[in-house]
Every structure is written in structure tokens, then in C-alpha cells.
Coordinates of C-alpha atoms in Angstrom, one line a residue:
X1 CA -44.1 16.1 67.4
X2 CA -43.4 18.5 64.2
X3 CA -43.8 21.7 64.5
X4 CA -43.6 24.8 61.1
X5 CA -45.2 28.1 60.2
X6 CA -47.8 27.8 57.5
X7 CA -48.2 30.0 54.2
X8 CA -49.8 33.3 54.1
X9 CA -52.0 31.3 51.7
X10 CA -52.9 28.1 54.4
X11 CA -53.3 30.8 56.5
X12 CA -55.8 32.1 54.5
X13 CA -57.4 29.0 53.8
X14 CA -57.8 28.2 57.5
X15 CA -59.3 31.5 58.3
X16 CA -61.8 31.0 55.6
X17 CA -62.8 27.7 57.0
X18 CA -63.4 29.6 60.7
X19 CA -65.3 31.6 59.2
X20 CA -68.0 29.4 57.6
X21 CA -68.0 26.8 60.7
X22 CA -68.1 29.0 63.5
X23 CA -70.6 31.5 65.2
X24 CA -67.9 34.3 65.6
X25 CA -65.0 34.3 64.0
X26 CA -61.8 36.2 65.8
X27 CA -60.4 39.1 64.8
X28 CA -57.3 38.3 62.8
X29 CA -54.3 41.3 61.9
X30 CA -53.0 41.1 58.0
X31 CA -49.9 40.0 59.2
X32 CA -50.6 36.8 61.0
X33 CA -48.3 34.0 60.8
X34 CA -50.0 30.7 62.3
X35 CA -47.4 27.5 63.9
X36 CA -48.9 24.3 63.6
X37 CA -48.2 21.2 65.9
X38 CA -48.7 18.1 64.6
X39 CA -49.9 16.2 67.6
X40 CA -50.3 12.7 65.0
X41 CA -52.2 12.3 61.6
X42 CA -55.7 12.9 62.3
X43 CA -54.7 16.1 65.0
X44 CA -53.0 19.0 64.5
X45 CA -52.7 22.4 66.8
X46 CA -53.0 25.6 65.1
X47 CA -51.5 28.7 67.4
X48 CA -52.2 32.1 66.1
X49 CA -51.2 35.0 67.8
X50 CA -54.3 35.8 70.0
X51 CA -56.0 31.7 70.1
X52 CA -55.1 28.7 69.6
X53 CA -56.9 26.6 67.5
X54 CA -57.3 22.6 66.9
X55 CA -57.8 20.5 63.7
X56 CA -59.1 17.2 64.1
X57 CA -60.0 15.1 61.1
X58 CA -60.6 18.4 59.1
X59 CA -62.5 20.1 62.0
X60 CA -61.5 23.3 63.2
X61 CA -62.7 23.8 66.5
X62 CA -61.2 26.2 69.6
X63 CA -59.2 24.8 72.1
X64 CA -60.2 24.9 75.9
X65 CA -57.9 27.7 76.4
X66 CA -60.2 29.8 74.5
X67 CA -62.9 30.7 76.8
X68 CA -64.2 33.9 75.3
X69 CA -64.6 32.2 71.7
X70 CA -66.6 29.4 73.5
X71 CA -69.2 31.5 74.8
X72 CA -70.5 32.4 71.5
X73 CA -70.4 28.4 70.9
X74 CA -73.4 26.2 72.0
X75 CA -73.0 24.3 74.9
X76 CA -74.4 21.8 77.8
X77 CA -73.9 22.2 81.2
X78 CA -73.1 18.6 83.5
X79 CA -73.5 18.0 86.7
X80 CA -70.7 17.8 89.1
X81 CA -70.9 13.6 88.1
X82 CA -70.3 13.9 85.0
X83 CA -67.1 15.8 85.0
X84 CA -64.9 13.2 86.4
X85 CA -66.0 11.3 83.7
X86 CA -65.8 13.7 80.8
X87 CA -62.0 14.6 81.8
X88 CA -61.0 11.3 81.2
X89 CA -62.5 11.3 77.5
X90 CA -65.8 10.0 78.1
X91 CA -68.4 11.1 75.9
X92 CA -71.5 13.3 77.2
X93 CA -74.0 11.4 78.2
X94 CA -78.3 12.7 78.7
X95 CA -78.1 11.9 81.8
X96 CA -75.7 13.9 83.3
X97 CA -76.7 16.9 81.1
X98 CA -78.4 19.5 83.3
X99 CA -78.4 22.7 81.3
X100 CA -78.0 23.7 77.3
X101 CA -78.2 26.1 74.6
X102 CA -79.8 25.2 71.2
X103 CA -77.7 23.1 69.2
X104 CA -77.9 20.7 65.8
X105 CA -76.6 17.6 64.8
X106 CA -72.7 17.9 63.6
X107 CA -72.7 21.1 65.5
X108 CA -69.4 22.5 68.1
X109 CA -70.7 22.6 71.5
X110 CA -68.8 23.7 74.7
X111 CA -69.2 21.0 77.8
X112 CA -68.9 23.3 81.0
X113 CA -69.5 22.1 84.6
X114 CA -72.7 23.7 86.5
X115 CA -71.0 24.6 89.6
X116 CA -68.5 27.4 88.5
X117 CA -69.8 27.3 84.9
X118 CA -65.9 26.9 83.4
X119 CA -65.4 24.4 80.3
X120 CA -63.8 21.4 80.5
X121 CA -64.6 19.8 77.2
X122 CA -65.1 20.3 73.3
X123 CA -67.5 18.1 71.5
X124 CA -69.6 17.4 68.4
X125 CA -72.9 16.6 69.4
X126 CA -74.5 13.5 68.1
X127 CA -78.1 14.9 67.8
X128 CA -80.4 17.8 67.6
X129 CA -81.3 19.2 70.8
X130 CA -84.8 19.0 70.1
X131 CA -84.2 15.0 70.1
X132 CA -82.3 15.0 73.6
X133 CA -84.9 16.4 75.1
X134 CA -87.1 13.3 75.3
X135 CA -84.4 11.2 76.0
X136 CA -83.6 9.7 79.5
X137 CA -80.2 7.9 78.6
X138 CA -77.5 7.9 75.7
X139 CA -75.0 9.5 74.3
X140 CA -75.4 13.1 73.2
X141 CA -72.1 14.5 72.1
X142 CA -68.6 13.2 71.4
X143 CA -65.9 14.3 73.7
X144 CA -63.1 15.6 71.0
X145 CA -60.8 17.7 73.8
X146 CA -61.1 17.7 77.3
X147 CA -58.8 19.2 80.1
X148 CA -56.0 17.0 80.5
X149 CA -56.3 15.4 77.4
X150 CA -53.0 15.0 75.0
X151 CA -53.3 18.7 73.3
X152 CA -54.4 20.2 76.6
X153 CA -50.8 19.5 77.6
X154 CA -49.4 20.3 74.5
X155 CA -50.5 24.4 74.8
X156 CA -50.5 24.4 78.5
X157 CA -46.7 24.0 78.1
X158 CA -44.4 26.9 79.2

């Protein structure tokens, strides 16, 4: 893995980005310097001084570890099934989906477990909500991260 600081001006860039893709965007000092991790070509960890952030493809979306961030995200809420699933990279499925917020098409939505409400996966849902809710099966949102997944481990590191 490869690992450098990126330019005030990247830096910059990035932040930008945040800002027009997400709901909330953190509260960032002037003097922020931002270490990327290249996990391989298509994923990349961003970690800023107060989040940690991950690129995928061009996406910018938060990493689990962020669980304040997430709550301003949209999310669906599994039931204790699907999580097994899920943590092994499985996308979210209608069926197991017991619980959501209003999402779109293309949107980031936080997958948390109903029990003890904590998330346990990132994804990019596949269709409107207003769709999924006449559906019985299918697939409604891909799983991007997930706990235990490659970049889990990379930040959970010491």
C-alpha cells in the first residue's frame, strides 16, 4: 500500500467535492493536511484529522468509523438476518430491509442493524425509495464498505 500527504490544493479539491455530495459537510481547520492510502486503483483512504474518509471510483463517501457524519446520511435498517450477510460484502437486499429514511437513486446510504441501531455498512442504493416500497425481493443498495471489509482493517489499525 502507498501512503503521501496531498496538496493544500487536492485538499481543497476534495473538500469541495464533500461538500456538493454530502448532507453535512465536517468542519475542516485552514490548516489541514489530509494522508491518503492507496488501498489499489479504484480505492483510496483519505484521513483527515478529525474523519476518515474513502474514495472509491471517484466517490467520496465516510468510512464506518464515522458514526456522527452517518447520521445525517440516509439509511436502511436490516434485520438481525441480514447482517451476517452484509458483513461479508453482500449487497442489501428488500427483503431483509426493515426500516429507512428517504433516499434516491445514486444516493449514500448508511446500512445499520435494528437491534442496537450501529452501522455496519456503506452503500449506493440502486433505486428510489419510493420504488422499494412495492417491492417484495431484489437488490436495493450496493454494499461499497462493510465492517471487516479490506479498508475496515486498514484504519482500524493501531
Amino acid at each position: 500500500m502507498k501512503s503521501y500527504t496531498l496538496s493544500k490544493r487536492n485538499v481543497k479539491t476534495i473538500i469541495d467535492r464533500m461538500t456538493k455530495t454530502w448532507p453535512v459537510t465536517p468542519e475542516f481547520n485552514k490548516s489541514i493536511q489530509v494522508r491518503i492510502v492507496e488501498i489499489n486503483e479504484h480505492k483510496r483512504l483519505l484521513i483527515f484529522t478529525n474523519l476518515e474518509a474513502i474514495e472509491l471510483e471517484g466517490l467520496l463517501i465516510p468510512t464506518l468509523k464515522s458514526t456522527e457524519l452517518l447520521q445525517s446520511f440516509p439509511y436502511v435498517e436490516v434485520d438481525q438476518g441480514a447482517v451476517s450477510y452484509i458483513c461479508n460484502g453482500a449487497d442489501v437486499m428488500r427483503p431483509g430491509i426493515v426500516g429507512w429514511v428517504a433516499f434516491k437513486k445514486g444516493d449514500i446510504v448508511g446500512v445499520r442493524e435494528s437491534k442496537y441501531k450501529k452501522f455496519i455498512a456503506i452503500g449506493i442504493a440502486l433505486i428510489n425509495e419510493s420504488d422499494m416500497r412495492g417491492m417484495s425481493k431484489g437488490a436495493v443498495a450496493k454494499n461499497v464498505h462493510y465492517i471487516g471489509d479490506r479498508l475496515w482493517a486498514t484504519y482500524k489499525q493501531p
